[in-house]
GROMACS .gro file of C-alpha atoms in nm:
model
  155
    1MET     CA    1  -4.947  -7.954  -0.590
    2ILE     CA    2  -5.264  -7.969  -0.384
    3THR     CA    3  -5.580  -7.775  -0.457
    4LYS     CA    4  -5.845  -7.712  -0.194
    5THR     CA    5  -6.177  -7.624  -0.345
    6ILE     CA    6  -6.531  -7.565  -0.220
    7VAL     CA    7  -6.789  -7.759  -0.417
    8ASN     CA    8  -7.160  -7.805  -0.366
    9HIS     CA    9  -7.209  -8.129  -0.558
   10ARG     CA   10  -7.018  -8.456  -0.588
   11GLU     CA   11  -7.033  -8.429  -0.967
   12ASP     CA   12  -6.832  -8.104  -0.950
   13ALA     CA   13  -6.561  -8.274  -0.741
   14LEU     CA   14  -6.544  -8.566  -0.982
   15ARG     CA   15  -6.522  -8.335  -1.284
   16TRP     CA   16  -6.238  -8.133  -1.129
   17THR     CA   17  -6.059  -8.451  -1.019
   18GLN     CA   18  -6.067  -8.585  -1.376
   19LEU     CA   19  -5.923  -8.258  -1.501
   20LEU     CA   20  -5.655  -8.201  -1.235
   21GLN     CA   21  -5.514  -8.547  -1.156
   22PRO     CA   22  -5.369  -8.608  -1.506
   23LEU     CA   23  -5.183  -8.278  -1.462
   24GLY     CA   24  -5.021  -8.403  -1.141
   25TRP     CA   25  -5.244  -8.211  -0.899
   26LEU     CA   26  -5.397  -8.362  -0.585
   27PRO     CA   27  -5.746  -8.214  -0.551
   28GLU     CA   28  -5.919  -8.183  -0.212
   29PHE     CA   29  -6.277  -8.072  -0.180
   30ARG     CA   30  -6.506  -7.949   0.093
   31GLY     CA   31  -6.840  -7.786   0.136
   32TRP     CA   32  -6.900  -7.456   0.306
   33MET     CA   33  -6.777  -7.412   0.664
   34ALA     CA   34  -6.936  -7.190   0.926
   35LEU     CA   35  -6.691  -6.908   0.988
   36PRO     CA   36  -6.743  -6.695   1.300
   37GLU     CA   37  -6.819  -6.328   1.232
   38SER     CA   38  -6.869  -6.382   0.858
   39ILE     CA   39  -7.112  -6.153   0.685
   40GLU     CA   40  -7.301  -6.446   0.535
   41ASN     CA   41  -7.352  -6.802   0.658
   42MET     CA   42  -7.309  -7.013   0.345
   43THR     CA   43  -7.372  -7.347   0.520
   44GLY     CA   44  -7.749  -7.313   0.546
   45ARG     CA   45  -7.723  -7.440   0.906
   46ASP     CA   46  -7.825  -7.262   1.226
   47ILE     CA   47  -7.486  -7.223   1.392
   48GLN     CA   48  -7.471  -7.321   1.758
   49ALA     CA   49  -7.151  -7.325   1.961
   50PRO     CA   50  -7.122  -7.660   2.140
   51LYS     CA   51  -7.033  -7.681   2.506
   52GLY     CA   52  -6.677  -7.733   2.613
   53VAL     CA   53  -6.331  -7.691   2.471
   54CYS     CA   54  -6.311  -7.723   2.094
   55VAL     CA   55  -6.091  -7.968   1.906
   56PHE     CA   56  -5.829  -7.700   1.838
   57MET     CA   57  -5.761  -7.653   2.210
   58ALA     CA   58  -5.781  -8.020   2.312
   59GLU     CA   59  -5.498  -8.202   2.484
   60PRO     CA   60  -5.332  -8.489   2.292
   61GLU     CA   61  -5.502  -8.748   2.512
   62ALA     CA   62  -5.835  -8.642   2.360
   63PHE     CA   63  -5.717  -8.787   2.030
   64ASN     CA   64  -5.642  -9.142   2.145
   65ALA     CA   65  -5.936  -9.281   1.945
   66HIS     CA   66  -5.888  -9.028   1.666
   67PRO     CA   67  -5.688  -9.073   1.346
   68TRP     CA   68  -5.408  -8.861   1.501
   69PHE     CA   69  -5.371  -9.110   1.792
   70GLY     CA   70  -5.279  -8.861   2.063
   71GLU     CA   71  -4.985  -8.719   1.872
   72VAL     CA   72  -5.109  -8.368   1.816
   73ARG     CA   73  -5.121  -8.032   1.984
   74LEU     CA   74  -5.311  -7.793   1.766
   75LEU     CA   75  -5.194  -7.434   1.779
   76TYR     CA   76  -5.146  -7.205   1.485
   77VAL     CA   77  -4.876  -6.950   1.416
   78ASP     CA   78  -4.964  -6.627   1.239
   79THR     CA   79  -4.720  -6.463   0.999
   80ASP     CA   80  -4.590  -6.227   1.269
   81GLY     CA   81  -4.513  -6.504   1.521
   82LEU     CA   82  -4.837  -6.478   1.716
   83VAL     CA   83  -4.965  -6.814   1.834
   84VAL     CA   84  -5.343  -6.833   1.801
   85PRO     CA   85  -5.590  -7.106   1.901
   86CYS     CA   86  -5.712  -7.209   1.558
   87CYS     CA   87  -5.706  -7.160   1.185
   88ILE     CA   88  -6.076  -7.072   1.155
   89HIS     CA   89  -6.043  -6.720   1.296
   90PRO     CA   90  -5.701  -6.570   1.366
   91GLN     CA   91  -5.843  -6.321   1.615
   92ALA     CA   92  -6.009  -6.573   1.844
   93GLY     CA   93  -5.727  -6.507   2.089
   94VAL     CA   94  -5.353  -6.470   2.128
   95LEU     CA   95  -5.174  -6.734   2.331
   96GLY     CA   96  -4.819  -6.607   2.289
   97ASN     CA   97  -4.553  -6.498   2.042
   98LEU     CA   98  -4.275  -6.720   1.906
   99LYS     CA   99  -4.050  -6.418   1.861
  100ILE     CA  100  -4.013  -6.391   2.238
  101GLN     CA  101  -4.133  -6.726   2.378
  102ARG     CA  102  -4.064  -7.092   2.321
  103TYR     CA  103  -4.345  -7.308   2.188
  104SER     CA  104  -4.336  -7.519   2.504
  105GLU     CA  105  -4.381  -7.204   2.716
  106ILE     CA  106  -4.684  -7.099   2.514
  107LEU     CA  107  -4.832  -7.447   2.526
  108ALA     CA  108  -4.802  -7.459   2.906
  109GLY     CA  109  -4.864  -7.086   2.951
  110GLN     CA  110  -5.126  -6.896   3.145
  111ALA     CA  111  -5.284  -6.739   2.834
  112ARG     CA  112  -5.365  -7.083   2.691
  113ALA     CA  113  -5.488  -7.210   3.028
  114ASP     CA  114  -5.713  -6.905   3.071
  115PHE     CA  115  -5.846  -6.936   2.715
  116LYS     CA  116  -5.931  -7.304   2.766
  117ALA     CA  117  -6.095  -7.234   3.103
  118GLN     CA  118  -6.316  -6.965   2.954
  119MET     CA  119  -6.409  -7.193   2.666
  120ALA     CA  120  -6.491  -7.477   2.903
  121ASN     CA  121  -6.695  -7.264   3.142
  122ASP     CA  122  -6.847  -6.979   2.942
  123ARG     CA  123  -6.798  -7.032   2.569
  124PRO     CA  124  -7.113  -6.839   2.467
  125SER     CA  125  -6.960  -6.518   2.605
  126MET     CA  126  -6.649  -6.547   2.387
  127LYS     CA  127  -6.666  -6.307   2.092
  128VAL     CA  128  -6.538  -6.550   1.828
  129CYS     CA  129  -6.565  -6.898   1.982
  130GLY     CA  130  -6.920  -6.831   2.103
  131GLY     CA  131  -7.025  -6.816   1.736
  132CYS     CA  132  -6.826  -7.117   1.617
  133GLU     CA  133  -6.962  -7.470   1.577
  134MET     CA  134  -6.630  -7.653   1.622
  135GLY     CA  135  -6.685  -7.904   1.899
  136PRO     CA  136  -6.460  -8.112   2.122
  137ALA     CA  137  -6.242  -8.398   2.000
  138GLY     CA  138  -6.467  -8.686   1.906
  139ASP     CA  139  -6.763  -8.456   1.838
  140GLU     CA  140  -6.598  -8.192   1.622
  141GLY     CA  141  -6.909  -8.083   1.437
  142PRO     CA  142  -7.021  -8.048   1.077
  143SER     CA  143  -6.775  -7.780   0.965
  144PHE     CA  144  -6.476  -7.982   1.083
  145TRP     CA  145  -6.573  -8.305   0.911
  146ASN     CA  146  -6.697  -8.118   0.608
  147SER     CA  147  -6.349  -7.976   0.559
  148MET     CA  148  -6.125  -8.260   0.676
  149ALA     CA  149  -6.302  -8.584   0.596
  150PRO     CA  150  -6.205  -8.808   0.309
  151PRO     CA  151  -6.431  -8.758   0.005
  152GLU     CA  152  -6.629  -9.074   0.079
  153GLN     CA  153  -6.731  -8.926   0.419
  154THR     CA  154  -6.784  -8.571   0.292
  155TRP     CA  155  -7.046  -8.671   0.040
   0.00000   0.00000   0.00000
């Protein structure tokens, strides 16, 4: 089993690791992420949306120097089959529906192309993405690395 827990101090992560690992759990820790449209910003940072297409909408080639080595296309499927751009905010946009479309159709579809074009050209005007600090591949931003980095990079 894996646990994913928000902690504010390294000591808390170490304490939970010592408790959970002997029980067979794999603990993962992160700090607070900036979540668009949240009531409260728990990060303590001034959230600024970077320019360009975020890591979740990047093409695989953008990951050639990344740990995923160009082998990823990041899209997320909601419980009802809706394909959405990211896991941070399920209402950032709808790119298609797996109940009526193939994944390859959605990936190459007009909705995804239009979403990426708007993000590339006018991200501040986007309701959700204009308030998100996730940056492009290679410059993903503090929330991304805060949630996905190995513990030695997180702390």
